């Protein structure tokens, strides 16, 4: 996520929230940070080349959701200056770049912001997608009052482009999926 290798796992448990929190508190040991949240607790700890976060969310009296993430600090340092690998409009800020792989399916989500019009963003990103084998699916285009949603397809690939204009800026979310 944002160039940092991260492994995430979601665990649902029918144990009492207090027991789940005690389990993770003990598993992390004495040297960890802890933050109370309105609906649970967040733990954080550095472990060698890794940074671990555990968010325990109380869903009910005997039901919890735990989200465990492990970030590779050394991998983050190596990825710090990696090129984006996807052309974006000039003067565009990358807010998020998230990739995941699941059973051979590779997905990537870019979240961007710039001052270009909706049409300029759509034209620029559509051109870049077409150069990569994605074709617009015209029947799936949605024109919104303040934006546009476009779907793309291709051989073992699909994409969704959402461009919304608000407060003088364009917010762009591009999600691509490539199947094996």
GROMACS .gro file of C-alpha atoms in nm:
model
  180
    1UNK     CA    1   0.000   0.000   0.000
    2UNK     CA    2   0.149   0.332  -0.115
    3UNK     CA    3   0.465   0.143  -0.210
    4UNK     CA    4   0.494  -0.038   0.121
    5UNK     CA    5   0.462  -0.418   0.118
    6UNK     CA    6   0.180  -0.500   0.362
    7UNK     CA    7   0.009  -0.824   0.454
    8UNK     CA    8  -0.338  -0.791   0.606
    9UNK     CA    9  -0.566  -1.044   0.764
   10UNK     CA   10  -0.920  -1.009   0.897
   11UNK     CA   11  -1.029  -1.237   1.179
   12UNK     CA   12  -1.387  -1.270   1.304
   13UNK     CA   13  -1.427  -1.423   1.647
   14UNK     CA   14  -1.719  -1.518   1.866
   15UNK     CA   15  -1.498  -1.479   2.174
   16UNK     CA   16  -1.578  -1.197   2.413
   17UNK     CA   17  -1.403  -0.872   2.309
   18UNK     CA   18  -1.221  -0.852   2.644
   19UNK     CA   19  -1.064  -1.196   2.582
   20UNK     CA   20  -0.954  -1.104   2.228
   21UNK     CA   21  -0.799  -0.778   2.351
   22UNK     CA   22  -0.617  -0.962   2.631
   23UNK     CA   23  -0.488  -1.219   2.379
   24UNK     CA   24  -0.330  -0.956   2.153
   25UNK     CA   25  -0.199  -0.753   2.445
   26UNK     CA   26  -0.017  -1.065   2.570
   27UNK     CA   27   0.098  -1.167   2.220
   28UNK     CA   28   0.259  -0.826   2.159
   29UNK     CA   29   0.422  -0.814   2.502
   30UNK     CA   30   0.501  -0.510   2.713
   31UNK     CA   31   0.656  -0.292   2.441
   32UNK     CA   32   0.366  -0.182   2.224
   33UNK     CA   33   0.155   0.129   2.171
   34UNK     CA   34  -0.214   0.119   2.252
   35UNK     CA   35  -0.495   0.357   2.151
   36UNK     CA   36  -0.854   0.327   2.271
   37UNK     CA   37  -1.107   0.372   1.990
   38UNK     CA   38  -1.481   0.441   2.024
   39UNK     CA   39  -1.559   0.086   1.910
   40UNK     CA   40  -1.248  -0.105   2.018
   41UNK     CA   41  -0.872  -0.069   2.046
   42UNK     CA   42  -0.563  -0.030   1.826
   43UNK     CA   43  -0.225  -0.186   1.906
   44UNK     CA   44   0.101  -0.103   1.725
   45UNK     CA   45   0.451  -0.240   1.754
   46UNK     CA   46   0.779  -0.239   1.566
   47UNK     CA   47   0.938  -0.583   1.537
   48UNK     CA   48   1.275  -0.584   1.363
   49UNK     CA   49   1.214  -0.501   0.998
   50UNK     CA   50   0.837  -0.508   1.042
   51UNK     CA   51   0.566  -0.283   1.184
   52UNK     CA   52   0.258  -0.458   1.321
   53UNK     CA   53  -0.085  -0.305   1.383
   54UNK     CA   54  -0.380  -0.485   1.534
   55UNK     CA   55  -0.724  -0.324   1.538
   56UNK     CA   56  -0.983  -0.503   1.748
   57UNK     CA   57  -1.337  -0.381   1.679
   58UNK     CA   58  -1.623  -0.479   1.906
   59UNK     CA   59  -1.919  -0.593   1.695
   60UNK     CA   60  -2.131  -0.732   1.979
   61UNK     CA   61  -2.113  -0.869   2.333
   62UNK     CA   62  -1.953  -1.191   2.206
   63UNK     CA   63  -1.833  -1.095   1.859
   64UNK     CA   64  -1.520  -0.911   1.740
   65UNK     CA   65  -1.346  -0.822   1.418
   66UNK     CA   66  -0.968  -0.806   1.426
   67UNK     CA   67  -0.764  -0.656   1.145
   68UNK     CA   68  -0.395  -0.746   1.163
   69UNK     CA   69  -0.149  -0.577   0.929
   70UNK     CA   70   0.223  -0.632   0.898
   71UNK     CA   71   0.429  -0.377   0.704
   72UNK     CA   72   0.776  -0.447   0.571
   73UNK     CA   73   0.990  -0.148   0.676
   74UNK     CA   74   1.288  -0.250   0.461
   75UNK     CA   75   1.058  -0.304   0.163
   76UNK     CA   76   0.912   0.043   0.222
   77UNK     CA   77   1.260   0.196   0.210
   78UNK     CA   78   1.333   0.011  -0.116
   79UNK     CA   79   1.000   0.122  -0.267
   80UNK     CA   80   1.029   0.485  -0.161
   81UNK     CA   81   1.141   0.612  -0.502
   82UNK     CA   82   0.985   0.353  -0.730
   83UNK     CA   83   0.822   0.496  -1.041
   84UNK     CA   84   0.443   0.493  -1.057
   85UNK     CA   85   0.452   0.300  -1.385
   86UNK     CA   86   0.130   0.458  -1.507
   87UNK     CA   87   0.110   0.797  -1.680
   88UNK     CA   88  -0.112   1.045  -1.500
   89UNK     CA   89  -0.205   1.403  -1.593
   90UNK     CA   90   0.053   1.672  -1.514
   91UNK     CA   91   0.033   1.835  -1.171
   92UNK     CA   92  -0.156   1.539  -1.026
   93UNK     CA   93  -0.106   1.436  -0.665
   94UNK     CA   94  -0.107   1.063  -0.585
   95UNK     CA   95  -0.303   1.020  -0.263
   96UNK     CA   96  -0.292   0.641  -0.254
   97UNK     CA   97  -0.144   0.356  -0.458
   98UNK     CA   98  -0.262   0.017  -0.336
   99UNK     CA   99  -0.193  -0.321  -0.499
  100UNK     CA  100  -0.307  -0.667  -0.399
  101UNK     CA  101  -0.270  -1.019  -0.532
  102UNK     CA  102  -0.524  -1.290  -0.457
  103UNK     CA  103  -0.522  -1.631  -0.627
  104UNK     CA  104  -0.329  -1.488  -0.922
  105UNK     CA  105  -0.567  -1.194  -0.964
  106UNK     CA  106  -0.377  -0.865  -0.941
  107UNK     CA  107  -0.565  -0.549  -0.855
  108UNK     CA  108  -0.442  -0.194  -0.817
  109UNK     CA  109  -0.620   0.116  -0.698
  110UNK     CA  110  -0.483   0.464  -0.762
  111UNK     CA  111  -0.642   0.760  -0.587
  112UNK     CA  112  -0.544   1.091  -0.744
  113UNK     CA  113  -0.628   1.458  -0.711
  114UNK     CA  114  -0.571   1.749  -0.949
  115UNK     CA  115  -0.727   2.068  -1.081
  116UNK     CA  116  -0.804   1.935  -1.430
  117UNK     CA  117  -1.159   1.904  -1.560
  118UNK     CA  118  -1.351   1.578  -1.555
  119UNK     CA  119  -1.319   1.552  -1.934
  120UNK     CA  120  -0.941   1.610  -1.927
  121UNK     CA  121  -0.891   1.341  -1.663
  122UNK     CA  122  -1.117   1.094  -1.846
  123UNK     CA  123  -0.939   1.154  -2.178
  124UNK     CA  124  -0.589   1.120  -2.030
  125UNK     CA  125  -0.656   0.806  -1.827
  126UNK     CA  126  -0.868   0.643  -2.099
  127UNK     CA  127  -0.577   0.686  -2.343
  128UNK     CA  128  -0.334   0.530  -2.095
  129UNK     CA  129  -0.571   0.237  -2.032
  130UNK     CA  130  -0.624   0.177  -2.404
  131UNK     CA  131  -0.246   0.163  -2.452
  132UNK     CA  132  -0.249  -0.120  -2.196
  133UNK     CA  133  -0.524  -0.322  -2.365
  134UNK     CA  134  -0.834  -0.189  -2.187
  135UNK     CA  135  -1.134  -0.083  -2.395
  136UNK     CA  136  -1.420   0.139  -2.275
  137UNK     CA  137  -1.748  -0.043  -2.213
  138UNK     CA  138  -1.983   0.229  -2.341
  139UNK     CA  139  -2.301   0.076  -2.198
  140UNK     CA  140  -2.155   0.092  -1.847
  141UNK     CA  141  -2.070   0.466  -1.846
  142UNK     CA  142  -2.253   0.671  -1.586
  143UNK     CA  143  -2.269   1.049  -1.609
  144UNK     CA  144  -2.320   1.195  -1.265
  145UNK     CA  145  -2.411   1.551  -1.175
  146UNK     CA  146  -2.055   1.620  -1.061
  147UNK     CA  147  -1.859   1.336  -1.218
  148UNK     CA  148  -1.838   1.027  -1.431
  149UNK     CA  149  -1.797   0.652  -1.383
  150UNK     CA  150  -1.650   0.447  -1.670
  151UNK     CA  151  -1.594   0.074  -1.701
  152UNK     CA  152  -1.325  -0.086  -1.917
  153UNK     CA  153  -1.267  -0.444  -2.026
  154UNK     CA  154  -1.015  -0.647  -2.218
  155UNK     CA  155  -0.849  -0.986  -2.236
  156UNK     CA  156  -0.834  -1.104  -1.873
  157UNK     CA  157  -0.863  -0.749  -1.745
  158UNK     CA  158  -1.112  -0.493  -1.627
  159UNK     CA  159  -1.099  -0.141  -1.489
  160UNK     CA  160  -1.322   0.122  -1.332
  161UNK     CA  161  -1.253   0.493  -1.349
  162UNK     CA  162  -1.439   0.734  -1.122
  163UNK     CA  163  -1.381   1.108  -1.158
  164UNK     CA  164  -1.566   1.350  -0.930
  165UNK     CA  165  -1.532   1.728  -0.930
  166UNK     CA  166  -1.573   1.902  -0.595
  167UNK     CA  167  -1.459   2.236  -0.455
  168UNK     CA  168  -1.254   2.318  -0.766
  169UNK     CA  169  -1.058   1.992  -0.765
  170UNK     CA  170  -1.098   1.659  -0.938
  171UNK     CA  171  -1.078   1.339  -0.735
  172UNK     CA  172  -0.991   1.035  -0.942
  173UNK     CA  173  -1.011   0.668  -0.842
  174UNK     CA  174  -0.879   0.414  -1.091
  175UNK     CA  175  -0.912   0.045  -1.011
  176UNK     CA  176  -0.760  -0.213  -1.246
  177UNK     CA  177  -0.786  -0.590  -1.219
  178UNK     CA  178  -0.586  -0.843  -1.420
  179UNK     CA  179  -0.683  -1.209  -1.408
  180UNK     CA  180  -0.447  -1.501  -1.478
   0.00000   0.00000   0.00000
